[in-house]
Amino acid sequence: MLEFKNVIVKLSSGDMTKPFSLVLNRGEVACICSSSIWGKTKLLHSVLGMAPSDGGYITIDGEQVVPAAADYFRQMIAYVPYQLPDVPMLVSELCDMVFGIKVNASAKLNREALQPIWQGMGIDQSWFDENITELTTTQLQLVMISMLPLLKRPIVLIDNAPQTPMVGQLMHDLASNGAEVLYTCEDNMIASDKIINF
């Protein structure tokens, strides 16, 4: 169970967000919907231990997320950022990099395993040979989202999730397999168990 209790994060402007609370249980999909200036990305970074919260607390299965335990908790989480750094890298290299992370070593992660998922999501197989800088932000997010079923993490965080039926279906499939899925967006068009509007 992922829980936020009166969590406050500091925005780049120096302002603080209003307190945020949410309990996300296994098998649920939740959405944080707000304008781009609210601090949704920083909130997700707080779950990952990449940015401290400035008030309140976050727990996973009752254990508080603190910097000293961040590495442990990150092993339970799959995170899809809104944007990746603008570096020259093929999509196939990005996939290999994700598949090669130590925590993913036991999973059977490879290009062949991704192909049926890409077909179901309507992703062109030729993207494997594209440079990530040639794809749109949405296309690159779809590639990263397509890896989620193979990673089988109990907690899934998606920053600014593309609002498409196939992404919505994939998130609900993950939840039906026991994951807790939390995504952010500015204008939500995906049915969710919990929607928090700011």
mmCIF file of C-alpha atoms in Angstrom:
data_model
loop_
_atom_site.group_PDB
_atom_site.id
_atom_site.type_symbol
_atom_site.label_atom_id
_atom_site.label_comp_id
_atom_site.label_asym_id
_atom_site.label_seq_id
_atom_site.Cartn_x
_atom_site.Cartn_y
_atom_site.Cartn_z
ATOM 1 C CA MET A 1 0.000 0.000 0.000
ATOM 2 C CA LEU A 2 1.328 3.421 -1.013
ATOM 3 C CA GLU A 3 0.198 6.214 1.291
ATOM 4 C CA PHE A 4 0.717 9.968 1.197
ATOM 5 C CA LYS A 5 -0.201 11.788 4.407
ATOM 6 C CA ASN A 6 -0.310 15.590 4.202
ATOM 7 C CA VAL A 7 2.700 15.604 1.865
ATOM 8 C CA ILE A 8 3.987 19.038 0.850
ATOM 9 C CA VAL A 9 6.633 19.655 -1.808
ATOM 10 C CA LYS A 10 8.463 22.847 -2.709
ATOM 11 C CA LEU A 11 8.011 24.116 -6.253
ATOM 12 C CA SER A 12 10.855 25.589 -8.313
ATOM 13 C CA SER A 13 9.267 29.000 -7.675
ATOM 14 C CA GLY A 14 9.884 28.491 -3.950
ATOM 15 C CA ASP A 15 6.149 28.164 -3.225
ATOM 16 C CA MET A 16 4.845 25.142 -1.345
ATOM 17 C CA THR A 17 2.041 22.890 -2.554
ATOM 18 C CA LYS A 18 -1.003 22.399 -0.410
ATOM 19 C CA PRO A 19 -0.940 19.163 1.645
ATOM 20 C CA PHE A 20 -1.617 16.018 -0.391
ATOM 21 C CA SER A 21 -3.062 12.781 1.006
ATOM 22 C CA LEU A 22 -3.868 9.525 -0.787
ATOM 23 C CA VAL A 23 -4.035 5.817 0.016
ATOM 24 C CA LEU A 24 -3.414 3.559 -2.978
ATOM 25 C CA ASN A 25 -4.128 -0.144 -2.513
ATOM 26 C CA ARG A 26 -3.205 -3.176 -4.582
ATOM 27 C CA GLY A 27 -5.260 -3.399 -7.752
ATOM 28 C CA GLU A 28 -6.097 0.309 -7.866
ATOM 29 C CA VAL A 29 -5.384 2.965 -10.483
ATOM 30 C CA ALA A 30 -5.216 6.552 -9.240
ATOM 31 C CA CYS A 31 -4.720 9.854 -11.038
ATOM 32 C CA ILE A 32 -3.329 13.163 -9.830
ATOM 33 C CA CYS A 33 -4.756 15.739 -12.212
ATOM 34 C CA SER A 34 -3.623 19.360 -12.128
ATOM 35 C CA SER A 35 -1.895 22.114 -14.042
ATOM 36 C CA SER A 36 1.788 21.837 -14.882
ATOM 37 C CA ILE A 37 2.778 24.169 -12.044
ATOM 38 C CA TRP A 38 1.349 22.074 -9.194
ATOM 39 C CA GLY A 39 4.424 19.871 -8.505
ATOM 40 C CA LYS A 40 3.206 16.445 -9.659
ATOM 41 C CA THR A 41 6.640 15.361 -10.893
ATOM 42 C CA LYS A 42 8.305 16.392 -7.646
ATOM 43 C CA LEU A 43 5.680 14.427 -5.715
ATOM 44 C CA LEU A 44 6.542 11.285 -7.705
ATOM 45 C CA HIS A 45 10.245 11.983 -7.154
ATOM 46 C CA SER A 46 9.504 12.061 -3.410
ATOM 47 C CA VAL A 47 8.162 8.499 -3.607
ATOM 48 C CA LEU A 48 11.416 7.479 -5.320
ATOM 49 C CA GLY A 49 13.512 9.224 -2.678
ATOM 50 C CA MET A 50 14.902 11.574 -5.330
ATOM 51 C CA ALA A 51 13.414 14.728 -3.797
ATOM 52 C CA PRO A 52 12.584 15.259 -0.151
ATOM 53 C CA SER A 53 9.080 16.212 0.836
ATOM 54 C CA ASP A 54 8.822 19.419 2.830
ATOM 55 C CA GLY A 55 6.065 18.183 5.099
ATOM 56 C CA GLY A 56 4.010 15.107 5.820
ATOM 57 C CA TYR A 57 5.210 11.623 4.980
ATOM 58 C CA ILE A 58 5.023 8.821 2.413
ATOM 59 C CA THR A 59 4.835 5.149 3.366
ATOM 60 C CA ILE A 60 5.017 1.915 1.401
ATOM 61 C CA ASP A 61 3.437 -1.054 3.170
ATOM 62 C CA GLY A 62 3.554 0.938 6.398
ATOM 63 C CA GLU A 63 7.274 1.758 6.196
ATOM 64 C CA GLN A 64 8.186 5.417 5.844
ATOM 65 C CA VAL A 65 10.057 6.411 2.686
ATOM 66 C CA VAL A 66 13.231 8.103 3.885
ATOM 67 C CA PRO A 67 16.485 8.767 2.000
ATOM 68 C CA ALA A 68 18.319 5.918 3.754
ATOM 69 C CA ALA A 69 15.722 3.394 2.532
ATOM 70 C CA ALA A 70 15.165 4.868 -0.940
ATOM 71 C CA ASP A 71 17.276 2.234 -2.740
ATOM 72 C CA TYR A 72 15.215 -0.566 -1.200
ATOM 73 C CA PHE A 73 11.894 1.042 -2.103
ATOM 74 C CA ARG A 74 12.991 1.838 -5.677
ATOM 75 C CA GLN A 75 13.300 -1.903 -6.281
ATOM 76 C CA MET A 76 9.528 -2.122 -5.775
ATOM 77 C CA ILE A 77 8.716 0.729 -8.159
ATOM 78 C CA ALA A 78 8.569 1.123 -11.923
ATOM 79 C CA TYR A 79 8.762 4.789 -12.909
ATOM 80 C CA VAL A 80 8.039 6.290 -16.316
ATOM 81 C CA PRO A 81 9.256 9.890 -16.500
ATOM 82 C CA TYR A 82 7.646 12.472 -18.736
ATOM 83 C CA GLN A 83 10.931 13.241 -20.477
ATOM 84 C CA LEU A 84 14.330 11.622 -20.758
ATOM 85 C CA PRO A 85 17.596 13.531 -21.107
ATOM 86 C CA ASP A 86 18.302 14.551 -24.688
ATOM 87 C CA VAL A 87 21.098 12.063 -25.373
ATOM 88 C CA PRO A 88 21.833 10.136 -28.556
ATOM 89 C CA MET A 89 20.720 6.560 -27.945
ATOM 90 C CA LEU A 90 18.742 4.057 -29.965
ATOM 91 C CA VAL A 91 15.414 2.841 -28.599
ATOM 92 C CA SER A 92 16.883 -0.674 -28.580
ATOM 93 C CA GLU A 93 19.756 0.620 -26.405
ATOM 94 C CA LEU A 94 17.278 2.260 -24.017
ATOM 95 C CA CYS A 95 15.385 -1.038 -23.702
ATOM 96 C CA ASP A 96 18.640 -2.953 -23.171
ATOM 97 C CA MET A 97 19.650 -0.449 -20.500
ATOM 98 C CA VAL A 98 16.355 -0.942 -18.602
ATOM 99 C CA PHE A 99 16.551 -4.711 -19.044
ATOM 100 C CA GLY A 100 20.164 -4.714 -17.821
ATOM 101 C CA ILE A 101 19.514 -2.963 -14.496
ATOM 102 C CA LYS A 102 20.556 -5.277 -11.661
ATOM 103 C CA VAL A 103 17.077 -5.433 -10.147
ATOM 104 C CA ASN A 104 15.707 -6.625 -13.525
ATOM 105 C CA ALA A 105 18.308 -9.376 -13.974
ATOM 106 C CA SER A 106 15.999 -12.227 -12.929
ATOM 107 C CA ALA A 107 13.174 -11.239 -15.305
ATOM 108 C CA LYS A 108 13.102 -12.496 -18.867
ATOM 109 C CA LEU A 109 13.406 -9.122 -20.514
ATOM 110 C CA ASN A 110 14.300 -8.881 -24.168
ATOM 111 C CA ARG A 111 13.173 -7.489 -27.495
ATOM 112 C CA GLU A 112 11.207 -10.640 -28.339
ATOM 113 C CA ALA A 113 9.205 -10.346 -25.111
ATOM 114 C CA LEU A 114 8.311 -6.757 -26.015
ATOM 115 C CA GLN A 115 7.099 -7.501 -29.558
ATOM 116 C CA PRO A 116 3.594 -8.774 -28.657
ATOM 117 C CA ILE A 117 3.111 -5.856 -26.263
ATOM 118 C CA TRP A 118 4.145 -3.413 -28.992
ATOM 119 C CA GLN A 119 1.723 -5.065 -31.413
ATOM 120 C CA GLY A 120 -1.103 -4.737 -28.887
ATOM 121 C CA MET A 121 -0.251 -1.074 -28.318
ATOM 122 C CA GLY A 122 0.124 -0.295 -32.022
ATOM 123 C CA ILE A 123 3.829 0.584 -31.680
ATOM 124 C CA ASP A 124 5.787 0.262 -34.917
ATOM 125 C CA GLN A 125 8.588 -2.322 -34.604
ATOM 126 C CA SER A 126 10.857 0.017 -36.607
ATOM 127 C CA TRP A 127 11.093 2.254 -33.518
ATOM 128 C CA PHE A 128 13.712 -0.143 -32.109
ATOM 129 C CA ASP A 129 16.179 1.272 -34.636
ATOM 130 C CA GLU A 130 15.250 4.937 -34.085
ATOM 131 C CA ASN A 131 17.269 7.369 -32.009
ATOM 132 C CA ILE A 132 15.283 8.407 -28.943
ATOM 133 C CA THR A 133 15.807 12.046 -29.934
ATOM 134 C CA GLU A 134 13.807 11.340 -33.121
ATOM 135 C CA LEU A 135 10.702 10.208 -31.225
ATOM 136 C CA THR A 136 8.124 12.545 -29.754
ATOM 137 C CA THR A 137 7.786 12.674 -25.975
ATOM 138 C CA THR A 138 4.568 10.640 -26.225
ATOM 139 C CA GLN A 139 6.164 8.005 -28.466
ATOM 140 C CA LEU A 140 9.084 7.615 -26.086
ATOM 141 C CA GLN A 141 6.717 7.312 -23.129
ATOM 142 C CA LEU A 142 4.788 4.584 -24.960
ATOM 143 C CA VAL A 143 8.045 2.650 -25.388
ATOM 144 C CA MET A 144 8.766 2.929 -21.659
ATOM 145 C CA ILE A 145 5.174 2.109 -20.693
ATOM 146 C CA SER A 146 5.329 -1.002 -22.894
ATOM 147 C CA MET A 147 8.064 -2.405 -20.613
ATOM 148 C CA LEU A 148 5.899 -2.200 -17.468
ATOM 149 C CA PRO A 149 4.129 -5.588 -17.867
ATOM 150 C CA LEU A 150 7.538 -7.288 -18.107
ATOM 151 C CA LEU A 151 8.978 -5.516 -15.053
ATOM 152 C CA LYS A 152 6.131 -6.726 -12.790
ATOM 153 C CA ARG A 153 6.644 -4.114 -10.083
ATOM 154 C CA PRO A 154 4.047 -3.799 -7.301
ATOM 155 C CA ILE A 155 4.036 0.004 -7.627
ATOM 156 C CA VAL A 156 3.896 1.835 -10.962
ATOM 157 C CA LEU A 157 4.353 5.602 -11.297
ATOM 158 C CA ILE A 158 3.758 7.329 -14.641
ATOM 159 C CA ASP A 159 4.443 11.045 -14.937
ATOM 160 C CA ASN A 160 2.098 12.842 -17.333
ATOM 161 C CA ALA A 161 0.672 9.609 -18.765
ATOM 162 C CA PRO A 162 -0.501 9.756 -22.386
ATOM 163 C CA GLN A 163 -4.290 9.886 -22.330
ATOM 164 C CA THR A 164 -5.007 7.084 -24.784
ATOM 165 C CA PRO A 165 -7.314 4.067 -24.477
ATOM 166 C CA MET A 166 -4.384 1.638 -24.907
ATOM 167 C CA VAL A 167 -2.414 3.256 -22.065
ATOM 168 C CA GLY A 168 -5.531 3.208 -19.888
ATOM 169 C CA GLN A 169 -6.070 -0.476 -20.686
ATOM 170 C CA LEU A 170 -2.456 -1.323 -19.900
ATOM 171 C CA MET A 171 -2.646 0.473 -16.541
ATOM 172 C CA HIS A 172 -5.837 -1.385 -15.648
ATOM 173 C CA ASP A 173 -4.252 -4.685 -16.728
ATOM 174 C CA LEU A 174 -1.320 -3.976 -14.402
ATOM 175 C CA ALA A 175 -3.751 -3.216 -11.576
ATOM 176 C CA SER A 176 -5.757 -6.383 -12.235
ATOM 177 C CA ASN A 177 -2.479 -8.273 -11.752
ATOM 178 C CA GLY A 178 -2.070 -6.676 -8.312
ATOM 179 C CA ALA A 179 -0.076 -3.507 -9.030
ATOM 180 C CA GLU A 180 -0.773 -0.111 -7.507
ATOM 181 C CA VAL A 181 -0.742 2.376 -10.399
ATOM 182 C CA LEU A 182 -0.404 6.119 -9.871
ATOM 183 C CA TYR A 183 -0.225 8.494 -12.809
ATOM 184 C CA THR A 184 -0.285 12.228 -13.296
ATOM 185 C CA CYS A 185 -1.787 14.338 -16.066
ATOM 186 C CA GLU A 186 -3.198 17.772 -16.806
ATOM 187 C CA ASP A 187 -6.488 16.658 -18.395
ATOM 188 C CA ASN A 188 -7.595 13.154 -17.441
ATOM 189 C CA MET A 189 -9.514 11.007 -19.937
ATOM 190 C CA ILE A 190 -8.821 7.586 -18.391
ATOM 191 C CA ALA A 191 -11.219 5.878 -15.976
ATOM 192 C CA SER A 192 -9.543 5.501 -12.594
ATOM 193 C CA ASP A 193 -10.457 4.219 -9.151
ATOM 194 C CA LYS A 194 -9.346 7.502 -7.586
ATOM 195 C CA ILE A 195 -8.938 10.913 -9.212
ATOM 196 C CA ILE A 196 -7.446 13.791 -7.256
ATOM 197 C CA ASN A 197 -7.949 17.178 -8.889
ATOM 198 C CA PHE A 198 -5.893 20.206 -7.866
#
